[in-house]
Amino acid sequence: MTKYQFPKGFWWGSAASGPQTEGRLPNDGKGDSIWDEWFKESSERFFNQVGPEKTSQFLTKYKEDIQLMKATGHTSYRTSIQWSRLIPEGTGAVNQKAVTFYNAVIDELLANDIEPFINLFHFDMPMKLQEKGGWLNRETVEAYVVFAETCFKLFGDRVKKWFTHNEPIVPVEGGYLYDFHYPNHINMKEAVQVGYHENLASAMAIKAYHELDLGGEIGIILNLTPSYPRDAKNAADVKAANYADLFFNRSFLDPAIKGEFPIELVEVIGELGMLPEIKDEDLELIKENTIDLLGINYYQPRRIKAKESAIDHTNGPMPDDYFDNYEMPGRKMNPYRGWEIYEKGIYDILTNVRENYGNIRCYISENGMGVEGEEQYIDEQGVIQDDYRIEFVKDHLKYVFQAIQEGSNVQGYHMWTCMDNWSWMNAYKNRYGFIAVDLDQDGKRTIKKSGHWFKTVSDLNGFED
Ligand code: BG6
């Protein structure tokens, strides 16, 4: 027994996504996603102008990579099926090369006792659908359900953990509010419609999955960012934090688990005259098709104070009209990513899920630390001595452990990420992996100290201090 001994069968692994790891090959049949298109249009917006085709070559190196997963103690691994690889136009013909590839990955994982967790949408809208509005267009919802059903039918005999979306609030924020995803609009009315359609698409995919009766589970992966008021005794700060929670967490958490949108959120959007277009039967569909399993991504808290700065009317209403972000003095930072490190946040989320969301089965689906310039920590054996990452994971796991002691229904922990991968606009700036990828040596892989450490944690199902 170790000091922090996790429940038997706890899932140890990591998460990644198709667009961030696979890469492209000539004649692989993949269609463009919004990332391929955006990079073509504006490569200067990507760190060192490294684009999505230069990802970690999982497409060709998956067998080697799965051996490395084994060597780092993985019992499960999450990736996503790229919609634009499987159905290159977004609708219509299925790319048989993609079917062969995903089948091979799934079979290889299972042959190595690593359970595949498969996500369906990880920010990667097929370009053909984006041209017609992407998530703004209800036809995309219908197309997504066909994509989801296709995946369930092709791979559902072996894949027993499915997820409809990864961080669905992020395409809303990035694409329609804060200009860090294509199509780079800043328009809250559109943002609301996009978020609504993602919620609807999730419920419809859950319905389709359950109807197929394949004997697995389906959920959603949300980045739950607890909103802490500057001063918990200041009513205005608390109110502002509540708004941030409604916009960025509860907009997906409530419909996913409770089947309804929070009434206060509906009220505030209604006051702005921005309620989405819905069809009569939608709300009932959302009500009746909630998740089996919740994935929780946690990186950083959100610190909030009452609105003090002038409202910026340039782009019409924005969520930020209701709160200001607050830089808490003395906060612990990851300077590379500019994110606060607050380990207790993971415990607060799990407590909230336990107390207010029926203690649904959940797991930590992402947590991690992106660091720039890790080459400086390479020792004589060529291994990155990333003790900071080990400390980061340990400190979070201690809080997961505490939540379990208090009754939280948390089933596992996945690190972001397995091997260094392509991080959207940040490309390869910050490295997150248990395994280093050397882009100058054809993507050569080397397990970092944290990867070796994680193997012992998985083997022992826990760790000492
Ligand atoms: C999560 C995403 O938000 O965080 C990943 O699910 C992403 O796709 C990861 O790569 C790290 O964030 P970033 O912005 O540093 O890549």
Coordinates of C-alpha atoms and ligand atoms in Angstrom, one line a residue:
M1 CA 0.0 0.0 0.0
T2 CA 1.1 3.5 -0.8
K3 CA 0.2 6.6 1.1
Y4 CA -2.1 7.7 -1.7
Q5 CA -3.7 4.5 -2.8
F6 CA -6.3 4.8 -5.4
P7 CA -9.4 2.6 -5.8
K8 CA -8.9 -0.7 -7.7
G9 CA -9.2 -0.3 -11.4
F10 CA -8.5 3.5 -11.4
W11 CA -7.8 4.6 -15.0
W12 CA -4.3 5.9 -15.6
G13 CA -3.5 7.4 -18.9
S14 CA -3.4 10.5 -21.0
A15 CA -5.4 12.4 -23.6
A16 CA -4.7 13.8 -27.0
S17 CA -6.7 14.6 -30.1
G18 CA -6.6 13.6 -33.8
P19 CA -5.8 17.1 -35.2
Q20 CA -3.0 17.6 -32.7
T21 CA -1.2 14.3 -33.2
E22 CA -2.0 12.5 -36.5
G23 CA -0.4 14.7 -39.2
R24 CA -1.1 14.4 -42.9
L25 CA 0.2 12.2 -45.7
P26 CA -0.1 12.7 -49.4
N27 CA -3.2 10.7 -50.6
D28 CA -4.4 9.9 -47.0
G29 CA -7.8 11.1 -48.1
K30 CA -8.3 13.6 -45.3
G31 CA -10.4 16.7 -46.1
D32 CA -9.5 20.1 -44.7
S33 CA -10.7 21.2 -41.3
I34 CA -10.8 24.8 -40.2
W35 CA -7.3 24.4 -38.9
D36 CA -5.9 23.5 -42.3
E37 CA -7.7 26.4 -43.8
W38 CA -6.8 29.0 -41.2
F39 CA -3.1 28.0 -41.4
K40 CA -3.2 28.4 -45.2
E41 CA -4.8 31.9 -44.7
S42 CA -2.8 33.2 -41.7
S43 CA 0.2 31.1 -40.9
E44 CA 1.7 34.1 -39.1
R45 CA -0.8 33.6 -36.3
F46 CA 0.8 30.2 -35.4
F47 CA 3.9 30.0 -33.2
N48 CA 7.0 29.7 -35.4
Q49 CA 4.5 29.2 -38.3
V50 CA 4.2 25.5 -37.6
G51 CA 0.9 24.2 -38.9
P52 CA -1.4 21.2 -38.3
E53 CA 0.2 19.0 -41.0
K54 CA 3.3 19.0 -38.9
T55 CA 1.8 17.2 -35.9
S56 CA 3.5 14.3 -34.1
Q57 CA 3.1 11.8 -36.9
F58 CA 0.8 9.4 -35.0
L59 CA -0.5 8.4 -38.4
T60 CA 2.7 6.6 -39.1
K61 CA 4.2 6.1 -35.7
Y62 CA 1.1 4.9 -33.8
K63 CA 2.6 1.4 -33.1
E64 CA 5.7 2.8 -31.6
D65 CA 3.7 5.3 -29.7
I66 CA 1.4 2.7 -28.2
Q67 CA 4.5 0.8 -26.9
L68 CA 5.6 4.1 -25.3
M69 CA 2.1 4.4 -23.7
K70 CA 2.6 0.9 -22.3
A71 CA 6.1 1.9 -21.0
T72 CA 4.6 4.9 -19.3
G73 CA 1.9 2.9 -17.5
H74 CA -1.2 3.7 -19.6
T75 CA -4.2 1.6 -18.9
S76 CA -6.4 4.0 -21.1
Y77 CA -5.8 6.6 -23.7
R78 CA -8.1 9.2 -25.2
T79 CA -7.9 10.5 -28.7
S80 CA -10.4 11.8 -31.2
I81 CA -11.6 10.7 -34.6
Q82 CA -11.1 13.6 -37.0
W83 CA -14.4 14.2 -38.7
S84 CA -12.5 15.6 -41.7
R85 CA -10.5 12.4 -42.0
L86 CA -13.4 10.0 -41.7
I87 CA -15.9 12.0 -43.8
P88 CA -13.7 14.5 -45.7
E89 CA -16.5 16.7 -46.9
G90 CA -18.3 16.7 -43.5
T91 CA -21.2 14.8 -45.1
G92 CA -21.3 12.0 -47.7
A93 CA -18.6 9.5 -48.5
V94 CA -16.6 7.8 -45.8
N95 CA -12.8 7.7 -46.4
Q96 CA -11.8 4.0 -46.2
K97 CA -8.2 4.8 -45.4
A98 CA -9.4 6.6 -42.3
V99 CA -11.5 3.5 -41.3
T100 CA -8.4 1.3 -41.7
F101 CA -6.3 3.7 -39.7
Y102 CA -8.7 4.1 -36.8
N103 CA -9.4 0.4 -36.7
A104 CA -5.7 -0.3 -36.5
V105 CA -5.2 2.2 -33.7
I106 CA -8.1 0.8 -31.7
D107 CA -6.9 -2.8 -32.2
E108 CA -3.4 -2.0 -31.3
L109 CA -4.4 -0.3 -28.1
L110 CA -6.6 -3.2 -27.1
A111 CA -3.9 -5.7 -27.9
N112 CA -1.7 -3.8 -25.4
D113 CA -4.3 -3.7 -22.7
I114 CA -4.9 0.0 -23.1
E115 CA -8.6 1.0 -23.3
P116 CA -9.4 3.4 -26.1
F117 CA -11.6 6.4 -25.1
I118 CA -12.8 8.1 -28.2
N119 CA -14.0 11.7 -28.6
L120 CA -15.9 12.9 -31.6
F121 CA -15.3 16.6 -31.8
H122 CA -12.1 18.3 -30.7
F123 CA -12.3 21.8 -32.3
D124 CA -12.0 20.4 -35.8
M125 CA -14.9 21.5 -38.0
P126 CA -14.6 20.2 -41.5
M127 CA -14.0 23.1 -43.8
K128 CA -16.8 22.2 -46.1
L129 CA -19.3 22.6 -43.3
Q130 CA -17.6 25.8 -42.0
E131 CA -18.2 27.3 -45.4
K132 CA -21.9 26.9 -44.7
G133 CA -21.7 28.4 -41.2
G134 CA -20.2 25.5 -39.1
W135 CA -22.0 25.2 -35.8
L136 CA -24.1 28.3 -36.6
N137 CA -26.0 26.2 -39.1
R138 CA -28.4 23.6 -37.9
E139 CA -27.5 21.4 -40.8
T140 CA -24.1 20.9 -39.1
V141 CA -26.0 19.4 -36.2
E142 CA -27.6 16.9 -38.5
A143 CA -24.3 16.1 -40.2
Y144 CA -22.6 15.6 -36.8
V145 CA -25.1 13.0 -35.8
V146 CA -24.5 11.1 -39.0
F147 CA -20.8 11.3 -38.3
A148 CA -21.3 10.1 -34.7
E149 CA -23.5 7.2 -35.8
T150 CA -21.0 6.2 -38.4
C151 CA -18.3 6.1 -35.7
F152 CA -20.4 4.1 -33.3
K153 CA -21.3 1.5 -36.0
L154 CA -17.7 1.2 -37.3
F155 CA -15.9 1.1 -34.0
G156 CA -18.5 0.7 -31.2
D157 CA -18.0 -3.1 -31.0
R158 CA -14.6 -2.4 -29.4
V159 CA -14.8 1.2 -28.1
K160 CA -16.8 1.3 -24.9
K161 CA -16.1 4.9 -23.8
W162 CA -17.3 7.7 -26.1
F163 CA -17.4 11.4 -25.8
T164 CA -19.4 13.8 -27.9
H165 CA -17.2 16.9 -27.5
N166 CA -14.0 18.1 -25.9
E167 CA -14.4 21.5 -24.3
P168 CA -17.4 22.6 -26.4
I169 CA -17.2 26.1 -24.8
V170 CA -13.8 26.6 -26.5
P171 CA -15.0 26.8 -30.1
V172 CA -17.6 29.3 -28.8
E173 CA -14.9 31.4 -27.1
G174 CA -12.3 31.0 -29.7
G175 CA -14.4 31.2 -32.9
Y176 CA -17.1 33.7 -31.8
L177 CA -15.9 35.8 -28.9
Y178 CA -12.1 36.1 -28.4
D179 CA -10.5 35.5 -31.8
F180 CA -8.4 32.4 -31.2
H181 CA -10.1 29.9 -33.5
Y182 CA -11.4 30.2 -37.0
P183 CA -13.7 31.9 -38.2
N184 CA -12.5 34.6 -35.8
H185 CA -15.8 36.3 -35.3
I186 CA -16.6 38.5 -32.3
N187 CA -20.3 38.2 -31.9
M188 CA -22.1 37.1 -28.8
K189 CA -25.4 36.3 -30.6
E190 CA -23.6 33.9 -32.8
A191 CA -21.7 32.5 -29.8
V192 CA -25.0 31.7 -28.2
Q193 CA -26.3 29.9 -31.3
V194 CA -23.0 27.9 -31.7
G195 CA -23.1 26.8 -28.0
Y196 CA -26.7 25.8 -28.3
H197 CA -26.1 23.7 -31.4
E198 CA -23.2 22.0 -29.8
N199 CA -25.4 21.1 -26.8
L200 CA -28.2 19.9 -29.1
A201 CA -25.7 17.8 -31.2
S202 CA -24.4 16.2 -28.0
A203 CA -27.8 15.2 -26.9
M204 CA -28.7 13.8 -30.3
A205 CA -25.5 11.8 -30.5
I206 CA -26.2 10.4 -27.0
K207 CA -29.7 9.4 -28.1
A208 CA -28.3 7.7 -31.2
Y209 CA -25.6 5.9 -29.2
H210 CA -28.1 4.6 -26.6
E211 CA -30.5 3.4 -29.3
L212 CA -27.7 1.3 -30.9
D213 CA -27.3 -0.5 -27.5
L214 CA -23.6 -1.3 -27.9
G215 CA -23.0 -1.8 -24.2
G216 CA -20.7 1.1 -23.6
E217 CA -20.9 4.6 -22.1
I218 CA -21.1 8.0 -23.6
G219 CA -20.3 11.4 -22.1
I220 CA -18.9 14.8 -22.7
I221 CA -15.6 16.4 -21.7
L222 CA -15.8 19.8 -20.2
N223 CA -13.2 22.3 -19.1
L224 CA -14.6 23.2 -15.8
T225 CA -13.0 26.4 -14.6
P226 CA -14.1 27.2 -11.1
S227 CA -14.9 30.9 -10.7
Y228 CA -13.6 32.3 -7.5
P229 CA -14.8 35.8 -6.4
R230 CA -12.0 38.3 -5.4
D231 CA -13.8 38.6 -2.0
A232 CA -16.3 36.0 -1.0
K233 CA -18.0 38.5 1.3
N234 CA -18.5 41.1 -1.4
A235 CA -21.9 40.5 -3.0
A236 CA -20.9 42.3 -6.2
D237 CA -17.8 40.1 -6.6
V238 CA -19.9 37.0 -5.9
K239 CA -22.5 38.0 -8.4
A240 CA -19.9 38.6 -11.0
A241 CA -18.3 35.2 -10.4
N242 CA -21.7 33.6 -10.7
Y243 CA -22.1 35.1 -14.2
A244 CA -18.7 33.8 -15.3
D245 CA -19.7 30.4 -14.0
L246 CA -23.0 30.5 -15.9
F247 CA -21.4 31.6 -19.2
F248 CA -18.4 29.3 -19.2
N249 CA -19.2 26.2 -17.0
R250 CA -22.9 25.8 -16.5
S251 CA -23.8 26.5 -20.1
F252 CA -22.7 23.0 -20.9
L253 CA -22.6 21.3 -17.5
D254 CA -26.2 21.7 -16.7
P255 CA -27.7 20.5 -20.0
A256 CA -25.2 17.6 -20.1
I257 CA -26.2 16.3 -16.6
K258 CA -29.5 17.8 -15.7
G259 CA -30.9 18.1 -19.2
E260 CA -31.7 21.8 -18.9
F261 CA -30.1 25.2 -19.2
P262 CA -29.7 27.2 -16.0
I263 CA -32.7 29.6 -15.7
E264 CA -30.4 32.6 -14.8
L265 CA -28.4 32.0 -18.0
V266 CA -31.6 31.9 -20.1
E267 CA -32.7 35.1 -18.4
V268 CA -29.5 37.1 -19.0
I269 CA -29.4 35.9 -22.7
G270 CA -33.1 36.7 -23.0
E271 CA -32.6 40.2 -21.7
L272 CA -30.0 40.8 -24.4
G273 CA -32.5 39.5 -27.0
M274 CA -30.0 36.8 -28.0
L275 CA -31.8 33.6 -27.3
P276 CA -30.9 31.0 -30.0
E277 CA -33.2 29.7 -32.6
I278 CA -34.6 26.4 -31.4
K279 CA -37.2 23.9 -32.6
D280 CA -40.1 22.8 -30.5
E281 CA -38.9 19.3 -29.7
D282 CA -35.2 20.3 -28.9
L283 CA -35.6 21.0 -25.2
E284 CA -37.3 17.7 -24.6
L285 CA -34.6 15.9 -26.5
I286 CA -31.9 17.6 -24.4
K287 CA -33.8 16.8 -21.3
E288 CA -34.1 13.1 -22.1
N289 CA -30.6 12.5 -23.4
T290 CA -28.0 13.2 -20.7
I291 CA -24.6 11.8 -20.3
D292 CA -23.5 8.6 -18.6
L293 CA -20.0 9.8 -17.8
L294 CA -18.4 13.2 -17.3
G295 CA -14.8 14.0 -18.4
I296 CA -13.3 17.0 -16.4
N297 CA -10.5 19.0 -17.9
Y298 CA -8.8 21.2 -15.3
Y299 CA -5.9 23.5 -15.8
Q300 CA -6.5 26.8 -14.0
P301 CA -9.1 28.6 -11.9
R302 CA -10.9 31.8 -13.0
R303 CA -10.6 34.7 -10.6
I304 CA -13.3 37.3 -10.9
K305 CA -14.2 40.7 -9.5
A306 CA -17.2 42.9 -10.0
K307 CA -17.0 45.0 -13.3
E308 CA -14.8 47.9 -12.7
S309 CA -13.4 48.7 -16.1
A310 CA -15.5 50.5 -18.7
I311 CA -17.7 48.2 -20.9
D312 CA -16.2 47.9 -24.3
H313 CA -19.1 48.3 -26.8
T314 CA -17.0 47.8 -29.9
N315 CA -18.4 44.4 -30.7
G316 CA -21.8 44.7 -29.0
P317 CA -22.6 42.8 -25.8
M318 CA -19.9 40.4 -24.5
P319 CA -19.9 38.0 -21.5
D320 CA -17.2 40.3 -20.1
D321 CA -19.7 43.1 -19.6
Y322 CA -20.8 41.2 -16.4
F323 CA -17.4 40.7 -14.7
D324 CA -13.7 41.6 -14.7
N325 CA -10.9 39.1 -14.5
Y326 CA -8.9 39.5 -11.3
E327 CA -5.2 39.0 -10.9
M328 CA -4.9 37.7 -7.4
P329 CA -1.7 38.9 -5.7
G330 CA 0.7 36.1 -4.9
R331 CA -0.9 33.6 -7.2
K332 CA 1.3 30.7 -8.4
M333 CA 1.8 30.8 -12.1
N334 CA 2.9 28.7 -15.0
P335 CA 4.8 31.5 -16.7
Y336 CA 5.0 29.8 -20.1
R337 CA 1.3 29.3 -20.6
G338 CA 0.3 32.3 -18.4
W339 CA -2.0 30.1 -16.4
E340 CA -2.4 30.1 -12.6
I341 CA -1.7 26.8 -10.9
Y342 CA -4.2 26.2 -8.1
E343 CA -4.3 22.5 -7.2
K344 CA -7.3 22.7 -4.9
G345 CA -9.5 23.8 -7.9
I346 CA -9.6 20.1 -8.9
Y347 CA -11.1 19.2 -5.5
D348 CA -13.6 22.1 -5.7
I349 CA -14.9 20.9 -9.0
L350 CA -15.2 17.3 -7.8
T351 CA -17.0 18.5 -4.7
N352 CA -19.4 20.6 -6.8
V353 CA -20.1 17.6 -9.1
R354 CA -20.7 15.4 -6.1
E355 CA -23.0 17.9 -4.2
N356 CA -24.8 19.5 -7.1
Y357 CA -24.8 17.1 -10.0
G358 CA -25.8 13.8 -8.5
N359 CA -22.2 12.6 -8.0
I360 CA -22.2 11.4 -11.6
R361 CA -19.4 9.0 -12.7
C362 CA -16.6 11.2 -13.8
Y363 CA -12.9 11.2 -14.4
I364 CA -10.1 13.8 -14.8
S365 CA -9.9 13.8 -18.6
E366 CA -7.1 16.5 -18.8
N367 CA -4.7 18.1 -16.4
G368 CA -1.2 19.2 -17.2
M369 CA 1.5 21.7 -17.6
G370 CA 2.9 23.2 -20.8
V371 CA 6.5 24.3 -20.5
E372 CA 8.7 26.1 -23.1
G373 CA 12.3 25.2 -23.7
E374 CA 12.4 21.9 -21.9
E375 CA 15.6 21.0 -23.8
Q376 CA 17.4 22.9 -21.0
Y377 CA 16.4 20.1 -18.6
I378 CA 17.9 17.2 -20.6
D379 CA 20.5 15.2 -18.6
E380 CA 23.5 13.3 -19.9
Q381 CA 21.3 10.3 -20.7
G382 CA 19.2 12.5 -22.9
V383 CA 16.2 12.4 -20.5
I384 CA 14.2 15.6 -19.7
Q385 CA 14.3 16.0 -15.9
D386 CA 10.8 17.5 -15.6
D387 CA 10.5 17.3 -11.8
Y388 CA 8.1 20.3 -12.0
R389 CA 5.6 18.2 -14.0
I390 CA 5.8 15.3 -11.4
E391 CA 5.2 17.8 -8.7
F392 CA 2.3 19.3 -10.6
V393 CA 0.6 15.9 -11.2
K394 CA 1.2 14.8 -7.6
D395 CA -0.2 17.9 -6.1
H396 CA -3.3 17.6 -8.1
L397 CA -3.7 13.9 -7.5
K398 CA -3.6 14.5 -3.8
Y399 CA -6.7 16.6 -4.1
V400 CA -8.3 14.0 -6.3
F401 CA -7.5 11.5 -3.6
Q402 CA -9.1 13.7 -1.0
A403 CA -12.3 14.0 -3.0
I404 CA -12.4 10.2 -3.4
Q405 CA -12.1 9.9 0.4
E406 CA -15.1 12.2 0.7
G407 CA -17.2 10.1 -1.7
S408 CA -16.5 11.6 -5.2
N409 CA -17.3 9.2 -8.0
V410 CA -14.0 9.8 -9.9
Q411 CA -12.8 6.9 -11.9
G412 CA -9.4 8.0 -13.3
Y413 CA -6.8 10.5 -14.2
H414 CA -5.6 11.4 -17.7
M415 CA -2.7 13.7 -18.3
W416 CA -2.6 16.2 -21.1
T417 CA -0.8 14.7 -22.9
C418 CA 1.0 11.5 -23.9
M419 CA 3.7 12.9 -26.2
D420 CA 4.4 16.6 -27.0
N421 CA 1.9 17.7 -29.6
W422 CA 0.7 20.5 -31.7
S423 CA -1.2 23.0 -29.5
W424 CA -3.2 25.1 -32.0
M425 CA -2.0 28.6 -32.2
N426 CA 0.8 27.8 -29.8
A427 CA 2.0 25.0 -32.1
Y428 CA 5.0 23.4 -30.3
K429 CA 5.8 26.3 -28.0
N430 CA 4.8 24.7 -24.8
R431 CA 5.4 21.0 -24.3
Y432 CA 3.0 19.0 -22.2
G433 CA 3.9 15.3 -22.8
F434 CA 5.2 12.5 -20.7
I435 CA 7.2 11.8 -23.8
A436 CA 9.4 14.3 -25.7
V437 CA 9.1 14.7 -29.4
D438 CA 12.2 16.1 -31.2
L439 CA 10.9 17.9 -34.3
D440 CA 14.5 18.2 -35.6
Q441 CA 15.0 14.5 -35.5
D442 CA 12.0 13.3 -37.4
G443 CA 9.8 13.4 -34.3
K444 CA 12.1 11.1 -32.3
R445 CA 10.4 10.1 -29.0
T446 CA 12.1 10.0 -25.6
I447 CA 10.3 9.3 -22.3
K448 CA 10.7 12.1 -19.8
K449 CA 11.3 11.6 -16.1
S450 CA 7.6 12.2 -15.5
G451 CA 6.7 9.4 -17.9
H452 CA 8.9 6.9 -16.0
W453 CA 7.4 8.2 -12.7
F454 CA 3.8 7.8 -14.0
K455 CA 4.6 4.1 -14.8
T456 CA 5.3 3.5 -11.1
V457 CA 2.1 5.3 -10.1
S458 CA 0.1 3.2 -12.5
D459 CA 1.8 0.0 -11.4
L460 CA 1.3 0.7 -7.7
N461 CA -2.1 2.3 -8.3
G462 CA -0.9 5.2 -6.1
F463 CA 2.2 7.0 -4.8
E464 CA 4.1 8.0 -1.7
D465 CA 4.5 11.6 -0.9
Ligands
BG6_1 C1 -7.1 21.8 -23.7 C2 -7.4 21.2 -25.0 O1 -7.8 23.0 -23.6 O2 -5.9 22.2 -23.3 C3 -6.2 20.7 -25.7 O3 -8.4 20.1 -24.9 C4 -5.1 21.7 -25.6 O4 -6.6 20.5 -27.1 C5 -4.7 21.8 -24.1 O5 -4.0 21.4 -26.3 C6 -3.6 22.7 -23.7 O6 -3.8 24.0 -24.0 P1 -2.9 24.8 -25.1 O7 -3.8 26.0 -25.4 O8 -1.7 25.2 -24.3 O9 -2.7 23.9 -26.2

